[in-house]
PDB file of C-alpha atoms in Angstrom:
ATOM      1  CA  UNK A   1     113.459  65.731  57.112  1.00  0.00           C
ATOM      2  CA  UNK A   2     115.409  68.641  58.506  1.00  0.00           C
ATOM      3  CA  UNK A   3     116.706  68.563  62.031  1.00  0.00           C
ATOM      4  CA  UNK A   4     114.754  71.430  63.353  1.00  0.00           C
ATOM      5  CA  UNK A   5     111.698  72.621  61.603  1.00  0.00           C
ATOM      6  CA  UNK A   6     109.777  75.802  62.036  1.00  0.00           C
ATOM      7  CA  UNK A   7     106.495  77.264  60.730  1.00  0.00           C
ATOM      8  CA  UNK A   8     108.216  80.225  58.810  1.00  0.00           C
ATOM      9  CA  UNK A   9     104.895  82.232  59.066  1.00  0.00           C
ATOM     10  CA  UNK A  10     104.496  85.291  58.850  1.00  0.00           C
ATOM     11  CA  UNK A  11     102.416  85.648  61.936  1.00  0.00           C
ATOM     12  CA  UNK A  12     100.516  88.898  61.842  1.00  0.00           C
ATOM     13  CA  UNK A  13      98.977  89.950  65.338  1.00  0.00           C
ATOM     14  CA  UNK A  14      97.685  92.907  66.910  1.00  0.00           C
ATOM     15  CA  UNK A  15      99.362  94.505  69.708  1.00  0.00           C
ATOM     16  CA  UNK A  16      98.550  92.839  73.098  1.00  0.00           C
ATOM     17  CA  UNK A  17      97.998  89.858  71.819  1.00  0.00           C
ATOM     18  CA  UNK A  18      99.282  86.293  72.650  1.00  0.00           C
ATOM     19  CA  UNK A  19     101.069  84.199  70.134  1.00  0.00           C
ATOM     20  CA  UNK A  20     103.035  81.046  70.214  1.00  0.00           C
ATOM     21  CA  UNK A  21     105.364  79.148  67.943  1.00  0.00           C
ATOM     22  CA  UNK A  22     106.137  75.384  67.737  1.00  0.00           C
ATOM     23  CA  UNK A  23     109.569  74.115  66.666  1.00  0.00           C
ATOM     24  CA  UNK A  24     110.186  70.268  66.016  1.00  0.00           C
ATOM     25  CA  UNK A  25     113.602  68.359  66.323  1.00  0.00           C
ATOM     26  CA  UNK A  26     114.146  65.420  64.718  1.00  0.00           C
ATOM     27  CA  UNK A  27     117.173  63.870  67.181  1.00  0.00           C
ATOM     28  CA  UNK A  28     115.338  62.746  70.359  1.00  0.00           C
ATOM     29  CA  UNK A  29     119.057  62.466  71.929  1.00  0.00           C
ATOM     30  CA  UNK A  30     119.350  66.065  71.737  1.00  0.00           C
ATOM     31  CA  UNK A  31     119.696  67.930  75.062  1.00  0.00           C
ATOM     32  CA  UNK A  32     120.007  71.642  74.744  1.00  0.00           C
ATOM     33  CA  UNK A  33     117.392  74.113  73.063  1.00  0.00           C
ATOM     34  CA  UNK A  34     117.169  77.607  72.694  1.00  0.00           C
ATOM     35  CA  UNK A  35     114.960  80.380  71.368  1.00  0.00           C
ATOM     36  CA  UNK A  36     117.030  83.191  69.039  1.00  0.00           C
ATOM     37  CA  UNK A  37     115.697  86.503  67.982  1.00  0.00           C
ATOM     38  CA  UNK A  38     116.657  88.020  64.816  1.00  0.00           C
ATOM     39  CA  UNK A  39     115.917  91.465  63.672  1.00  0.00           C
ATOM     40  CA  UNK A  40     116.191  92.455  59.953  1.00  0.00           C
ATOM     41  CA  UNK A  41     119.425  92.579  58.783  1.00  0.00           C
ATOM     42  CA  UNK A  42     120.847  91.928  62.052  1.00  0.00           C
ATOM     43  CA  UNK A  43     122.803  89.084  63.608  1.00  0.00           C
ATOM     44  CA  UNK A  44     120.742  86.272  65.769  1.00  0.00           C
ATOM     45  CA  UNK A  45     120.703  87.055  69.500  1.00  0.00           C
ATOM     46  CA  UNK A  46     119.942  84.738  72.574  1.00  0.00           C
ATOM     47  CA  UNK A  47     116.641  85.389  73.661  1.00  0.00           C
ATOM     48  CA  UNK A  48     116.326  82.191  76.091  1.00  0.00           C
ATOM     49  CA  UNK A  49     117.110  78.734  76.935  1.00  0.00           C
ATOM     50  CA  UNK A  50     114.413  76.246  77.338  1.00  0.00           C
ATOM     51  CA  UNK A  51     114.861  74.026  80.152  1.00  0.00           C
ATOM     52  CA  UNK A  52     113.251  70.887  80.797  1.00  0.00           C
ATOM     53  CA  UNK A  53     110.725  72.014  83.227  1.00  0.00           C
ATOM     54  CA  UNK A  54     109.759  75.120  81.037  1.00  0.00           C
ATOM     55  CA  UNK A  55     110.613  78.534  82.092  1.00  0.00           C
ATOM     56  CA  UNK A  56     109.800  82.162  81.999  1.00  0.00           C
ATOM     57  CA  UNK A  57     111.311  85.438  81.208  1.00  0.00           C
ATOM     58  CA  UNK A  58     108.713  88.202  81.750  1.00  0.00           C
ATOM     59  CA  UNK A  59     106.351  87.783  78.678  1.00  0.00           C
ATOM     60  CA  UNK A  60     108.220  85.143  77.210  1.00  0.00           C
ATOM     61  CA  UNK A  61     107.522  81.498  78.216  1.00  0.00           C
ATOM     62  CA  UNK A  62     109.304  78.696  76.627  1.00  0.00           C
ATOM     63  CA  UNK A  63     108.318  74.747  76.776  1.00  0.00           C
ATOM     64  CA  UNK A  64     109.652  71.621  76.195  1.00  0.00           C
ATOM     65  CA  UNK A  65     107.927  68.468  75.014  1.00  0.00           C
ATOM     66  CA  UNK A  66     110.176  65.434  74.973  1.00  0.00           C
ATOM     67  CA  UNK A  67     107.937  62.887  73.988  1.00  0.00           C
ATOM     68  CA  UNK A  68     106.588  64.971  70.953  1.00  0.00           C
ATOM     69  CA  UNK A  69     110.229  66.267  70.341  1.00  0.00           C
ATOM     70  CA  UNK A  70     109.228  69.800  70.040  1.00  0.00           C
ATOM     71  CA  UNK A  71     109.779  73.439  71.642  1.00  0.00           C
ATOM     72  CA  UNK A  72     107.513  76.000  71.935  1.00  0.00           C
ATOM     73  CA  UNK A  73     107.805  80.055  72.602  1.00  0.00           C
ATOM     74  CA  UNK A  74     105.061  81.901  73.904  1.00  0.00           C
ATOM     75  CA  UNK A  75     104.641  85.633  73.697  1.00  0.00           C
ATOM     76  CA  UNK A  76     102.023  87.421  76.039  1.00  0.00           C
ATOM     77  CA  UNK A  77     101.059  91.079  75.539  1.00  0.00           C
ATOM     78  CA  UNK A  78     102.863  91.509  72.168  1.00  0.00           C
ATOM     79  CA  UNK A  79     104.625  94.758  71.555  1.00  0.00           C
ATOM     80  CA  UNK A  80     105.583  96.131  68.151  1.00  0.00           C
ATOM     81  CA  UNK A  81     109.206  95.820  69.231  1.00  0.00           C
ATOM     82  CA  UNK A  82     108.613  92.086  69.303  1.00  0.00           C
ATOM     83  CA  UNK A  83     108.294  91.908  65.551  1.00  0.00           C
ATOM     84  CA  UNK A  84     111.306  90.007  64.371  1.00  0.00           C
ATOM     85  CA  UNK A  85     112.252  86.428  63.085  1.00  0.00           C
ATOM     86  CA  UNK A  86     112.283  84.042  66.161  1.00  0.00           C
ATOM     87  CA  UNK A  87     114.817  80.748  65.653  1.00  0.00           C
ATOM     88  CA  UNK A  88     114.416  77.763  67.329  1.00  0.00           C
ATOM     89  CA  UNK A  89     118.100  76.261  68.158  1.00  0.00           C
ATOM     90  CA  UNK A  90     118.786  72.467  69.009  1.00  0.00           C
ATOM     91  CA  UNK A  91     122.020  71.083  70.184  1.00  0.00           C
ATOM     92  CA  UNK A  92     121.597  67.947  67.440  1.00  0.00           C
ATOM     93  CA  UNK A  93     124.357  65.983  69.089  1.00  0.00           C
ATOM     94  CA  UNK A  94     124.869  65.710  72.678  1.00  0.00           C
ATOM     95  CA  UNK A  95     128.465  64.291  72.334  1.00  0.00           C
ATOM     96  CA  UNK A  96     129.266  66.897  70.104  1.00  0.00           C
ATOM     97  CA  UNK A  97     128.593  69.670  72.366  1.00  0.00           C
ATOM     98  CA  UNK A  98     129.144  72.600  69.882  1.00  0.00           C
ATOM     99  CA  UNK A  99     127.063  71.568  66.966  1.00  0.00           C
ATOM    100  CA  UNK A 100     123.893  73.989  67.102  1.00  0.00           C
ATOM    101  CA  UNK A 101     121.474  73.816  64.718  1.00  0.00           C
ATOM    102  CA  UNK A 102     119.126  76.538  63.645  1.00  0.00           C
ATOM    103  CA  UNK A 103     115.459  76.198  62.178  1.00  0.00           C
ATOM    104  CA  UNK A 104     114.566  78.564  59.375  1.00  0.00           C
ATOM    105  CA  UNK A 105     113.160  80.903  61.721  1.00  0.00           C
ATOM    106  CA  UNK A 106     109.427  82.350  62.294  1.00  0.00           C
ATOM    107  CA  UNK A 107     108.351  85.775  61.485  1.00  0.00           C
ATOM    108  CA  UNK A 108     106.323  88.005  63.565  1.00  0.00           C
ATOM    109  CA  UNK A 109     104.922  91.212  62.647  1.00  0.00           C
ATOM    110  CA  UNK A 110     103.189  92.827  65.582  1.00  0.00           C
ATOM    111  CA  UNK A 111     100.509  95.524  63.998  1.00  0.00           C
ATOM    112  CA  UNK A 112      99.270  98.701  66.041  1.00  0.00           C
TER     113      UNK A 112
ATOM    114  CA  UNK B   1     133.403  94.308  76.459  1.00  0.00           C
ATOM    115  CA  UNK B   2     133.950  93.680  72.644  1.00  0.00           C
ATOM    116  CA  UNK B   3     131.730  90.964  70.933  1.00  0.00           C
ATOM    117  CA  UNK B   4     132.696  89.168  68.083  1.00  0.00           C
ATOM    118  CA  UNK B   5     134.235  91.096  65.335  1.00  0.00           C
ATOM    119  CA  UNK B   6     134.152  90.305  61.684  1.00  0.00           C
ATOM    120  CA  UNK B   7     135.409  91.892  58.493  1.00  0.00           C
ATOM    121  CA  UNK B   8     134.783  92.925  56.014  1.00  0.00           C
ATOM    122  CA  UNK B   9     131.209  93.907  56.864  1.00  0.00           C
ATOM    123  CA  UNK B  10     130.091  94.120  53.145  1.00  0.00           C
ATOM    124  CA  UNK B  11     132.171  92.755  50.239  1.00  0.00           C
ATOM    125  CA  UNK B  12     131.288  92.802  46.495  1.00  0.00           C
ATOM    126  CA  UNK B  13     133.292  90.900  44.151  1.00  0.00           C
ATOM    127  CA  UNK B  14     133.475  89.203  40.533  1.00  0.00           C
ATOM    128  CA  UNK B  15     132.806  85.501  40.183  1.00  0.00           C
ATOM    129  CA  UNK B  16     136.184  83.499  40.175  1.00  0.00           C
ATOM    130  CA  UNK B  17     138.073  85.853  42.775  1.00  0.00           C
ATOM    131  CA  UNK B  18     139.157  84.681  46.273  1.00  0.00           C
ATOM    132  CA  UNK B  19     137.319  85.894  49.188  1.00  0.00           C
ATOM    133  CA  UNK B  20     138.262  85.902  52.494  1.00  0.00           C
ATOM    134  CA  UNK B  21     136.448  86.834  55.827  1.00  0.00           C
ATOM    135  CA  UNK B  22     137.902  87.280  58.975  1.00  0.00           C
ATOM    136  CA  UNK B  23     136.537  86.506  62.526  1.00  0.00           C
ATOM    137  CA  UNK B  24     137.914  87.750  66.106  1.00  0.00           C
ATOM    138  CA  UNK B  25     135.881  85.585  68.826  1.00  0.00           C
ATOM    139  CA  UNK B  26     135.130  87.016  72.266  1.00  0.00           C
ATOM    140  CA  UNK B  27     138.398  86.747  74.386  1.00  0.00           C
ATOM    141  CA  UNK B  28     138.323  83.478  76.391  1.00  0.00           C
ATOM    142  CA  UNK B  29     135.600  81.701  74.488  1.00  0.00           C
ATOM    143  CA  UNK B  30     136.654  77.829  73.155  1.00  0.00           C
ATOM    144  CA  UNK B  31     134.488  77.371  70.408  1.00  0.00           C
ATOM    145  CA  UNK B  32     134.373  79.272  67.048  1.00  0.00           C
ATOM    146  CA  UNK B  33     131.647  78.822  64.492  1.00  0.00           C
ATOM    147  CA  UNK B  34     131.161  79.910  60.936  1.00  0.00           C
ATOM    148  CA  UNK B  35     127.375  80.112  59.687  1.00  0.00           C
ATOM    149  CA  UNK B  36     125.937  81.094  56.354  1.00  0.00           C
ATOM    150  CA  UNK B  37     122.408  82.430  55.886  1.00  0.00           C
ATOM    151  CA  UNK B  38     120.345  83.105  52.809  1.00  0.00           C
ATOM    152  CA  UNK B  39     116.660  83.297  52.101  1.00  0.00           C
ATOM    153  CA  UNK B  40     116.345  80.077  50.764  1.00  0.00           C
ATOM    154  CA  UNK B  41     118.504  77.956  53.209  1.00  0.00           C
ATOM    155  CA  UNK B  42     118.316  79.855  56.406  1.00  0.00           C
ATOM    156  CA  UNK B  43     121.036  79.667  58.604  1.00  0.00           C
ATOM    157  CA  UNK B  44     123.656  76.964  57.910  1.00  0.00           C
ATOM    158  CA  UNK B  45     126.156  75.897  60.299  1.00  0.00           C
ATOM    159  CA  UNK B  46     129.386  75.657  57.837  1.00  0.00           C
ATOM    160  CA  UNK B  47     132.122  74.649  60.398  1.00  0.00           C
ATOM    161  CA  UNK B  48     133.349  74.985  64.244  1.00  0.00           C
ATOM    162  CA  UNK B  49     136.317  74.794  66.213  1.00  0.00           C
ATOM    163  CA  UNK B  50     136.964  73.953  69.603  1.00  0.00           C
ATOM    164  CA  UNK B  51     140.359  75.039  70.839  1.00  0.00           C
ATOM    165  CA  UNK B  52     141.597  76.203  67.540  1.00  0.00           C
ATOM    166  CA  UNK B  53     140.829  72.651  66.338  1.00  0.00           C
ATOM    167  CA  UNK B  54     138.145  71.830  63.628  1.00  0.00           C
ATOM    168  CA  UNK B  55     135.615  69.704  64.792  1.00  0.00           C
ATOM    169  CA  UNK B  56     133.059  69.316  62.540  1.00  0.00           C
ATOM    170  CA  UNK B  57     133.532  70.628  58.872  1.00  0.00           C
ATOM    171  CA  UNK B  58     130.706  68.683  57.324  1.00  0.00           C
ATOM    172  CA  UNK B  59     128.470  71.594  56.496  1.00  0.00           C
ATOM    173  CA  UNK B  60     131.228  73.013  54.351  1.00  0.00           C
ATOM    174  CA  UNK B  61     129.664  72.859  50.558  1.00  0.00           C
ATOM    175  CA  UNK B  62     132.462  71.973  48.809  1.00  0.00           C
ATOM    176  CA  UNK B  63     136.275  72.112  48.284  1.00  0.00           C
ATOM    177  CA  UNK B  64     135.979  75.852  47.431  1.00  0.00           C
ATOM    178  CA  UNK B  65     135.543  76.401  50.971  1.00  0.00           C
ATOM    179  CA  UNK B  66     138.049  76.520  53.640  1.00  0.00           C
ATOM    180  CA  UNK B  67     138.736  77.787  57.005  1.00  0.00           C
ATOM    181  CA  UNK B  68     141.462  77.930  59.403  1.00  0.00           C
ATOM    182  CA  UNK B  69     142.047  78.872  63.026  1.00  0.00           C
ATOM    183  CA  UNK B  70     145.430  79.960  63.768  1.00  0.00           C
ATOM    184  CA  UNK B  71     145.210  81.132  67.325  1.00  0.00           C
ATOM    185  CA  UNK B  72     142.503  81.788  69.859  1.00  0.00           C
ATOM    186  CA  UNK B  73     141.735  85.245  68.722  1.00  0.00           C
ATOM    187  CA  UNK B  74     141.459  84.768  64.801  1.00  0.00           C
ATOM    188  CA  UNK B  75     139.637  82.568  62.262  1.00  0.00           C
ATOM    189  CA  UNK B  76     139.268  82.900  58.614  1.00  0.00           C
ATOM    190  CA  UNK B  77     136.785  81.450  55.826  1.00  0.00           C
ATOM    191  CA  UNK B  78     138.280  81.365  52.240  1.00  0.00           C
ATOM    192  CA  UNK B  79     136.219  80.848  49.397  1.00  0.00           C
ATOM    193  CA  UNK B  80     138.371  80.210  46.138  1.00  0.00           C
ATOM    194  CA  UNK B  81     137.110  80.525  43.523  1.00  0.00           C
ATOM    195  CA  UNK B  82     133.617  82.462  44.227  1.00  0.00           C
ATOM    196  CA  UNK B  83     130.546  81.809  42.446  1.00  0.00           C
ATOM    197  CA  UNK B  84     127.468  84.101  42.447  1.00  0.00           C
ATOM    198  CA  UNK B  85     125.610  81.184  44.515  1.00  0.00           C
ATOM    199  CA  UNK B  86     127.866  81.973  47.226  1.00  0.00           C
ATOM    200  CA  UNK B  87     126.228  85.384  47.741  1.00  0.00           C
ATOM    201  CA  UNK B  88     124.966  85.209  51.462  1.00  0.00           C
ATOM    202  CA  UNK B  89     125.577  86.627  55.052  1.00  0.00           C
ATOM    203  CA  UNK B  90     128.397  84.791  56.701  1.00  0.00           C
ATOM    204  CA  UNK B  91     128.303  84.906  60.260  1.00  0.00           C
ATOM    205  CA  UNK B  92     131.065  84.096  62.992  1.00  0.00           C
ATOM    206  CA  UNK B  93     130.008  83.192  66.181  1.00  0.00           C
ATOM    207  CA  UNK B  94     131.697  82.087  69.410  1.00  0.00           C
ATOM    208  CA  UNK B  95     130.807  80.536  72.819  1.00  0.00           C
ATOM    209  CA  UNK B  96     132.264  79.313  76.319  1.00  0.00           C
ATOM    210  CA  UNK B  97     131.823  75.669  76.620  1.00  0.00           C
ATOM    211  CA  UNK B  98     129.975  75.264  73.398  1.00  0.00           C
ATOM    212  CA  UNK B  99     126.275  76.156  74.641  1.00  0.00           C
ATOM    213  CA  UNK B 100     124.940  79.773  74.369  1.00  0.00           C
ATOM    214  CA  UNK B 101     126.599  81.478  71.087  1.00  0.00           C
ATOM    215  CA  UNK B 102     127.091  84.986  70.377  1.00  0.00           C
ATOM    216  CA  UNK B 103     127.308  86.247  66.761  1.00  0.00           C
ATOM    217  CA  UNK B 104     129.102  88.836  64.960  1.00  0.00           C
ATOM    218  CA  UNK B 105     127.413  91.106  62.833  1.00  0.00           C
ATOM    219  CA  UNK B 106     128.219  89.220  59.735  1.00  0.00           C
ATOM    220  CA  UNK B 107     129.925  89.841  56.248  1.00  0.00           C
ATOM    221  CA  UNK B 108     127.525  90.521  53.544  1.00  0.00           C
ATOM    222  CA  UNK B 109     128.932  88.756  50.584  1.00  0.00           C
ATOM    223  CA  UNK B 110     127.657  89.496  46.827  1.00  0.00           C
ATOM    224  CA  UNK B 111     129.641  87.842  43.975  1.00  0.00           C
ATOM    225  CA  UNK B 112     128.582  88.945  40.886  1.00  0.00           C
TER     226      UNK B 112
END
């Protein structure tokens, strides 16, 4: 089983739609979680961290479910510019603080 | 402020040749990471350093790969001899305290 798993998609949605991605992780001791965004032929960039209580940044909401070992990203009122690959990132070993593991990514295409 | 700087941006080389990828992390960052990205395997962590010391190299595919960090502002990833299956985008990234990481623009390697 992979340490971090995501549905690769693609998710094709119309502008204005709400879309949600899930990501599961295997190490129950993981402590840090993030969502990164990667545009085609570009480097990944931090979208948002994921906090235990859940957090929101504009149209983006991230949630953590420790019991089921998954994190989610909700995008409301999607824009054409949201088209990208969204990468789930987990610190897989809390005693090894630098070891961030990336999921395969979920591709989102927002259509006019 | 300058981000993570990688060179070369693109390299095409023949099988069997030595390849050296270079990285300058963000000034003040104490973690440096080398990732490889392919369509099939996604973003894989190869090795990371903390304060110039290699911490985890379990992702390095085989002995043909080596990485060094002689000082806080420079790292290299070397492949010798290169093979076609090494063709990928190699990202260097850095962070302060090992959480949010910032990527360079990547080195696009093609081995023919």
